[in-house]
mmCIF file of C-alpha atoms in Angstrom:
data_model
loop_
_atom_site.group_PDB
_atom_site.id
_atom_site.type_symbol
_atom_site.label_atom_id
_atom_site.label_comp_id
_atom_site.label_asym_id
_atom_site.label_seq_id
_atom_site.Cartn_x
_atom_site.Cartn_y
_atom_site.Cartn_z
ATOM 1 C CA MET A 10 -20.095 -3.350 -12.967
ATOM 2 C CA PHE A 11 -16.737 -2.814 -11.339
ATOM 3 C CA PRO A 12 -16.514 0.952 -12.014
ATOM 4 C CA SER A 13 -19.879 1.597 -10.364
ATOM 5 C CA LEU A 14 -19.037 -0.731 -7.454
ATOM 6 C CA VAL A 15 -15.667 0.916 -6.890
ATOM 7 C CA ARG A 16 -17.276 4.356 -7.067
ATOM 8 C CA TYR A 17 -19.905 3.296 -4.522
ATOM 9 C CA LEU A 18 -17.269 1.926 -2.136
ATOM 10 C CA LEU A 19 -15.166 5.057 -2.439
ATOM 11 C CA LEU A 20 -18.207 7.242 -1.694
ATOM 12 C CA CYS A 21 -19.043 5.130 1.365
ATOM 13 C CA TYR A 22 -15.466 5.476 2.574
ATOM 14 C CA LEU A 23 -15.451 9.233 2.073
ATOM 15 C CA ARG A 24 -18.782 9.628 3.857
ATOM 16 C CA SER A 25 -17.417 7.766 6.875
ATOM 17 C CA TYR A 26 -14.661 10.397 7.304
ATOM 18 C CA ARG A 27 -12.197 7.584 7.981
ATOM 19 C CA TYR A 28 -10.030 9.050 5.253
ATOM 20 C CA PHE A 29 -9.217 12.177 7.265
ATOM 21 C CA PRO A 30 -6.566 10.829 9.726
ATOM 22 C CA PRO A 31 -4.488 8.959 7.115
ATOM 23 C CA LEU A 32 -4.782 11.822 4.639
ATOM 24 C CA LEU A 33 -3.673 14.302 7.298
ATOM 25 C CA VAL A 34 -0.680 12.130 8.213
ATOM 26 C CA PHE A 35 0.193 11.811 4.532
ATOM 27 C CA LEU A 36 0.110 15.572 3.917
ATOM 28 C CA VAL A 37 2.016 16.393 7.098
ATOM 29 C CA GLY A 38 4.563 13.702 6.248
ATOM 30 C CA LEU A 39 5.169 15.186 2.806
ATOM 31 C CA MET A 40 5.494 18.695 4.220
ATOM 32 C CA LEU A 41 8.040 17.533 6.801
ATOM 33 C CA LEU A 42 9.936 15.501 4.215
ATOM 34 C CA TYR A 43 10.359 18.495 1.918
ATOM 35 C CA ALA A 44 10.583 21.202 4.582
ATOM 36 C CA ASN A 45 14.276 21.713 3.837
ATOM 37 C CA ARG A 46 15.435 22.313 0.279
ATOM 38 C CA PRO A 47 16.991 21.159 -1.953
ATOM 39 C CA ASN A 48 16.511 17.412 -1.612
ATOM 40 C CA PRO A 49 18.081 14.481 -3.496
ATOM 41 C CA VAL A 50 15.599 12.961 -5.930
ATOM 42 C CA MET A 51 15.692 9.210 -5.395
ATOM 43 C CA GLU A 52 16.431 9.287 -1.664
ATOM 44 C CA SER A 53 13.415 11.537 -1.179
ATOM 45 C CA TYR A 54 11.229 9.255 -3.268
ATOM 46 C CA ALA A 55 12.416 6.314 -1.166
ATOM 47 C CA ALA A 56 11.162 8.093 1.960
ATOM 48 C CA SER A 57 7.836 9.051 0.372
ATOM 49 C CA SER A 58 7.333 5.451 -0.820
ATOM 50 C CA VAL A 59 7.509 4.258 2.791
ATOM 51 C CA LEU A 60 5.000 6.932 3.743
ATOM 52 C CA VAL A 61 2.649 5.788 0.974
ATOM 53 C CA TYR A 62 3.105 2.163 2.074
ATOM 54 C CA PHE A 63 1.924 2.860 5.613
ATOM 55 C CA VAL A 64 -0.835 5.321 4.721
ATOM 56 C CA THR A 65 -2.365 3.046 2.067
ATOM 57 C CA ALA A 66 -2.384 0.218 4.607
ATOM 58 C CA TRP A 67 -4.197 2.561 6.997
ATOM 59 C CA ILE A 68 -6.750 3.345 4.299
ATOM 60 C CA GLY A 69 -7.197 -0.349 3.512
ATOM 61 C CA ALA A 70 -7.859 -1.089 7.166
ATOM 62 C CA GLY A 71 -10.364 1.782 7.274
ATOM 63 C CA PHE A 72 -12.415 0.296 4.444
ATOM 64 C CA SER A 73 -13.361 -2.644 6.664
ATOM 65 C CA GLY A 74 -15.355 -0.512 9.078
ATOM 66 C CA ALA A 75 -16.554 2.148 6.667
ATOM 67 C CA ILE A 76 -19.397 0.020 5.353
ATOM 68 C CA GLY A 77 -21.898 -1.732 7.602
ATOM 69 C CA GLU A 78 -22.504 -5.454 7.297
ATOM 70 C CA ALA A 79 -26.024 -4.922 5.938
ATOM 71 C CA GLN A 80 -24.706 -2.553 3.266
ATOM 72 C CA GLU A 81 -22.002 -5.043 2.357
ATOM 73 C CA GLN A 82 -24.547 -7.805 1.926
ATOM 74 C CA ILE A 83 -26.656 -5.625 -0.358
ATOM 75 C CA ALA A 84 -23.613 -4.512 -2.337
ATOM 76 C CA ALA A 85 -22.511 -8.138 -2.762
ATOM 77 C CA VAL A 86 -25.951 -9.037 -4.123
ATOM 78 C CA HIS A 87 -25.822 -6.163 -6.626
ATOM 79 C CA ALA A 88 -22.237 -7.096 -7.576
ATOM 80 C CA GLY A 89 -23.400 -10.583 -8.463
ATOM 81 C CA SER A 90 -21.275 -12.499 -5.954
ATOM 82 C CA VAL A 91 -19.266 -12.089 -2.783
ATOM 83 C CA ARG A 92 -16.012 -12.493 -4.692
ATOM 84 C CA ALA A 93 -16.971 -9.724 -7.114
ATOM 85 C CA TYR A 94 -17.722 -7.424 -4.187
ATOM 86 C CA LEU A 95 -14.384 -8.268 -2.532
ATOM 87 C CA ALA A 96 -12.584 -7.646 -5.824
ATOM 88 C CA GLY A 97 -14.308 -4.270 -6.029
ATOM 89 C CA LYS A 98 -13.131 -3.415 -2.527
ATOM 90 C CA THR A 99 -9.596 -4.391 -3.502
ATOM 91 C CA LEU A 100 -9.728 -2.132 -6.557
ATOM 92 C CA ALA A 101 -11.054 0.735 -4.435
ATOM 93 C CA VAL A 102 -8.128 0.449 -2.022
ATOM 94 C CA VAL A 103 -5.632 0.197 -4.880
ATOM 95 C CA ALA A 104 -7.198 3.303 -6.473
ATOM 96 C CA CYS A 105 -6.673 5.242 -3.244
ATOM 97 C CA GLY A 106 -3.064 4.085 -3.188
ATOM 98 C CA LEU A 107 -2.504 5.220 -6.777
ATOM 99 C CA ALA A 108 -3.883 8.661 -5.921
ATOM 100 C CA LEU A 109 -1.364 8.906 -3.076
ATOM 101 C CA ASP A 110 1.407 7.695 -5.403
ATOM 102 C CA LEU A 111 0.742 10.468 -7.902
ATOM 103 C CA ALA A 112 0.573 13.086 -5.164
ATOM 104 C CA ALA A 113 3.867 11.893 -3.669
ATOM 105 C CA LEU A 114 5.554 12.024 -7.086
ATOM 106 C CA VAL A 115 4.184 15.385 -8.236
ATOM 107 C CA TRP A 116 4.331 17.329 -4.952
ATOM 108 C CA PRO A 117 8.132 17.854 -4.755
ATOM 109 C CA VAL A 118 8.415 18.611 -8.470
ATOM 110 C CA ALA A 119 5.655 21.219 -8.339
ATOM 111 C CA ALA A 120 7.172 22.739 -5.196
ATOM 112 C CA GLY A 121 10.682 22.791 -6.654
ATOM 113 C CA SER A 122 12.045 20.744 -3.770
ATOM 114 C CA PHE A 123 14.666 18.721 -5.665
ATOM 115 C CA ASP A 124 18.284 19.614 -6.233
ATOM 116 C CA ALA A 125 18.092 18.462 -9.871
ATOM 117 C CA PRO A 126 15.467 17.858 -12.568
ATOM 118 C CA VAL A 127 13.802 14.441 -12.414
ATOM 119 C CA ARG A 128 14.854 12.298 -15.360
ATOM 120 C CA ALA A 129 12.416 10.025 -17.197
ATOM 121 C CA GLY A 130 14.089 6.886 -15.852
ATOM 122 C CA GLU A 131 13.824 8.198 -12.304
ATOM 123 C CA TRP A 132 10.139 8.970 -12.829
ATOM 124 C CA LEU A 133 9.429 5.443 -14.014
ATOM 125 C CA THR A 134 11.445 3.840 -11.227
ATOM 126 C CA ALA A 135 9.772 5.941 -8.560
ATOM 127 C CA LEU A 136 6.297 5.383 -10.030
ATOM 128 C CA LEU A 137 6.720 1.609 -10.151
ATOM 129 C CA ALA A 138 8.110 1.409 -6.630
ATOM 130 C CA HIS A 139 5.391 3.652 -5.180
ATOM 131 C CA ALA A 140 2.633 1.731 -6.984
ATOM 132 C CA GLU A 141 3.962 -1.627 -5.815
ATOM 133 C CA LEU A 142 4.405 -0.493 -2.221
ATOM 134 C CA SER A 143 0.965 1.099 -2.025
ATOM 135 C CA ALA A 144 -0.632 -2.065 -3.445
ATOM 136 C CA LEU A 145 1.275 -4.261 -1.000
ATOM 137 C CA GLY A 146 0.254 -2.078 1.939
ATOM 138 C CA GLY A 147 -3.398 -1.998 0.940
ATOM 139 C CA LEU A 148 -3.581 -5.738 0.279
ATOM 140 C CA ALA A 149 -1.855 -6.561 3.565
ATOM 141 C CA ALA A 150 -4.412 -4.397 5.376
ATOM 142 C CA LEU A 151 -7.333 -6.148 3.665
ATOM 143 C CA LEU A 152 -5.921 -9.568 4.498
ATOM 144 C CA LEU A 153 -5.502 -8.615 8.158
ATOM 145 C CA SER A 154 -8.972 -7.140 8.615
ATOM 146 C CA ARG A 155 -12.616 -8.161 8.778
ATOM 147 C CA PRO A 156 -13.969 -10.659 7.833
ATOM 148 C CA ILE A 157 -10.699 -12.619 8.025
ATOM 149 C CA VAL A 158 -9.569 -11.148 11.350
ATOM 150 C CA ARG A 159 -12.565 -10.311 13.519
ATOM 151 C CA SER A 160 -10.731 -8.589 16.361
ATOM 152 C CA GLY A 161 -9.986 -4.966 15.510
ATOM 153 C CA SER A 162 -7.135 -4.614 17.998
ATOM 154 C CA MET A 163 -5.514 -7.851 16.843
ATOM 155 C CA ALA A 164 -5.819 -6.790 13.193
ATOM 156 C CA ALA A 165 -4.253 -3.380 13.851
ATOM 157 C CA ALA A 166 -1.377 -4.797 15.905
ATOM 158 C CA SER A 167 -0.654 -7.542 13.362
ATOM 159 C CA LEU A 168 -0.722 -5.111 10.449
ATOM 160 C CA LEU A 169 1.577 -2.612 12.143
ATOM 161 C CA LEU A 170 4.047 -5.369 13.032
ATOM 162 C CA VAL A 171 4.057 -6.701 9.470
ATOM 163 C CA LEU A 172 4.594 -3.233 7.984
ATOM 164 C CA ILE A 173 7.426 -2.330 10.327
ATOM 165 C CA LEU A 174 9.257 -5.632 9.967
ATOM 166 C CA SER A 175 8.904 -5.642 6.184
ATOM 167 C CA VAL A 176 10.516 -2.197 5.915
ATOM 168 C CA ALA A 177 13.138 -2.637 8.652
ATOM 169 C CA LYS A 178 14.043 -6.196 7.660
ATOM 170 C CA SER A 179 17.722 -5.486 6.968
ATOM 171 C CA GLY A 180 18.216 -3.556 10.195
ATOM 172 C CA VAL A 181 16.443 -6.184 12.291
ATOM 173 C CA LEU A 182 18.474 -9.021 10.761
ATOM 174 C CA GLY A 183 21.638 -7.020 11.391
ATOM 175 C CA VAL A 184 20.784 -7.061 15.087
ATOM 176 C CA ILE A 185 19.413 -10.574 15.556
ATOM 177 C CA GLY A 186 21.551 -12.277 12.907
ATOM 178 C CA GLU A 187 21.073 -13.484 9.338
ATOM 179 C CA GLY A 188 20.167 -16.929 10.643
ATOM 180 C CA PHE A 189 16.649 -15.632 11.301
ATOM 181 C CA ALA A 190 16.166 -14.566 7.658
ATOM 182 C CA PRO A 191 13.803 -17.494 6.837
ATOM 183 C CA LEU A 192 11.332 -16.046 9.374
ATOM 184 C CA PHE A 193 10.957 -12.959 7.145
ATOM 185 C CA ILE A 194 10.272 -14.798 3.884
ATOM 186 C CA LEU A 195 6.494 -14.385 4.089
ATOM 187 C CA LEU A 196 6.644 -10.641 4.747
ATOM 188 C CA PRO A 197 5.827 -8.196 1.928
ATOM 189 C CA PRO A 198 8.989 -7.411 -0.101
ATOM 190 C CA ALA A 199 9.008 -3.738 0.867
ATOM 191 C CA ALA A 200 12.652 -3.395 1.941
ATOM 192 C CA PRO A 201 14.148 -4.355 -1.470
ATOM 193 C CA LEU A 202 11.964 -1.757 -3.187
ATOM 194 C CA VAL A 203 13.064 0.978 -0.802
ATOM 195 C CA ASP A 204 16.716 -0.051 -1.226
ATOM 196 C CA TRP A 205 16.220 0.015 -5.006
ATOM 197 C CA LEU A 206 14.985 3.599 -4.817
ATOM 198 C CA MET A 207 17.886 4.589 -2.608
ATOM 199 C CA ASP A 208 20.353 3.216 -5.158
ATOM 200 C CA PRO A 209 18.748 2.205 -8.483
ATOM 201 C CA ASP A 210 22.131 1.226 -9.960
ATOM 202 C CA ALA A 211 23.046 -1.165 -7.141
ATOM 203 C CA ALA A 212 20.990 -4.060 -8.517
ATOM 204 C CA ARG A 213 21.634 -5.049 -12.110
ATOM 205 C CA GLY A 214 20.523 -7.780 -14.485
ATOM 206 C CA MET A 215 18.470 -10.593 -13.022
ATOM 207 C CA GLU A 216 18.713 -9.155 -9.510
ATOM 208 C CA SER A 217 17.201 -5.851 -10.648
ATOM 209 C CA ALA A 218 14.412 -7.671 -12.502
ATOM 210 C CA ALA A 219 13.660 -9.736 -9.401
ATOM 211 C CA VAL A 220 13.352 -6.607 -7.272
ATOM 212 C CA ARG A 221 10.764 -5.236 -9.690
ATOM 213 C CA VAL A 222 8.849 -8.407 -10.547
ATOM 214 C CA TRP A 223 8.712 -10.185 -7.190
ATOM 215 C CA PRO A 224 6.448 -7.548 -5.541
ATOM 216 C CA LEU A 225 4.002 -7.946 -8.443
ATOM 217 C CA ALA A 226 3.921 -11.722 -8.002
ATOM 218 C CA TYR A 227 3.658 -11.361 -4.227
ATOM 219 C CA GLY A 228 0.839 -8.840 -4.581
ATOM 220 C CA GLY A 229 -1.034 -11.157 -6.937
ATOM 221 C CA ALA A 230 -0.706 -14.021 -4.459
ATOM 222 C CA LEU A 231 -1.805 -11.736 -1.626
ATOM 223 C CA CYS A 232 -4.876 -10.660 -3.600
ATOM 224 C CA TRP A 233 -5.799 -14.272 -4.420
ATOM 225 C CA LEU A 234 -5.369 -15.289 -0.774
ATOM 226 C CA TYR A 235 -7.515 -12.395 0.421
ATOM 227 C CA LEU A 236 -10.346 -13.226 -1.985
ATOM 228 C CA ARG A 237 -10.290 -16.905 -1.030
ATOM 229 C CA LEU A 238 -10.129 -16.416 2.744
ATOM 230 C CA ALA A 239 -12.568 -13.482 2.898
ATOM 231 C CA GLU A 240 -15.093 -15.361 0.760
ATOM 232 C CA ARG A 241 -14.917 -18.355 3.094
ATOM 233 C CA LYS A 242 -15.295 -16.174 6.207
ATOM 234 C CA TRP A 243 -18.182 -14.168 4.721
#
């Protein structure tokens, strides 16, 4: 059921041409990132992970308007339930994010843009961080879109604010003071992942495990919250 539903949702999204602006920004961003050669491996992957984070969120927001309400109702009936349809939409957004992840990882290697060969450990670190960031961006976009947030302008502004603050958390706290840190607790844990890519050896032991595992737990909670709230608002 889910493969056919995800395929249907992806086809609807592609037919809406909403994919073109975020895809264009993604490709231009990669070209600008690797315009000068050679580039350091992990620092470059840290930059591309941020790009994937924002672009996947853009794609997730685009899914909300790509399918009309009547089509959604019919798709939910064929899926068996509203929750199954919403889960299918979530998988479709995550699939788009994974496609961007692979492109961001392979592009510089194929183009010979790095100053050194990519080691296996670096591949795995970069893949995990990209996958987690793309999932967080896509899930945040779904949570801040229709049917949960009806106003398109409010949804877009809220999503952009969340994305920016979650990435620039350290810089913002450096300006306003660490006393405001509790206000950032509910934001997606994007900044630690980017910092981990910038310096994979900085966090060791339990701290390193927390950086890798916490985004997975946060993403799971975000997915559960989206399914619950969207089902109620349906």
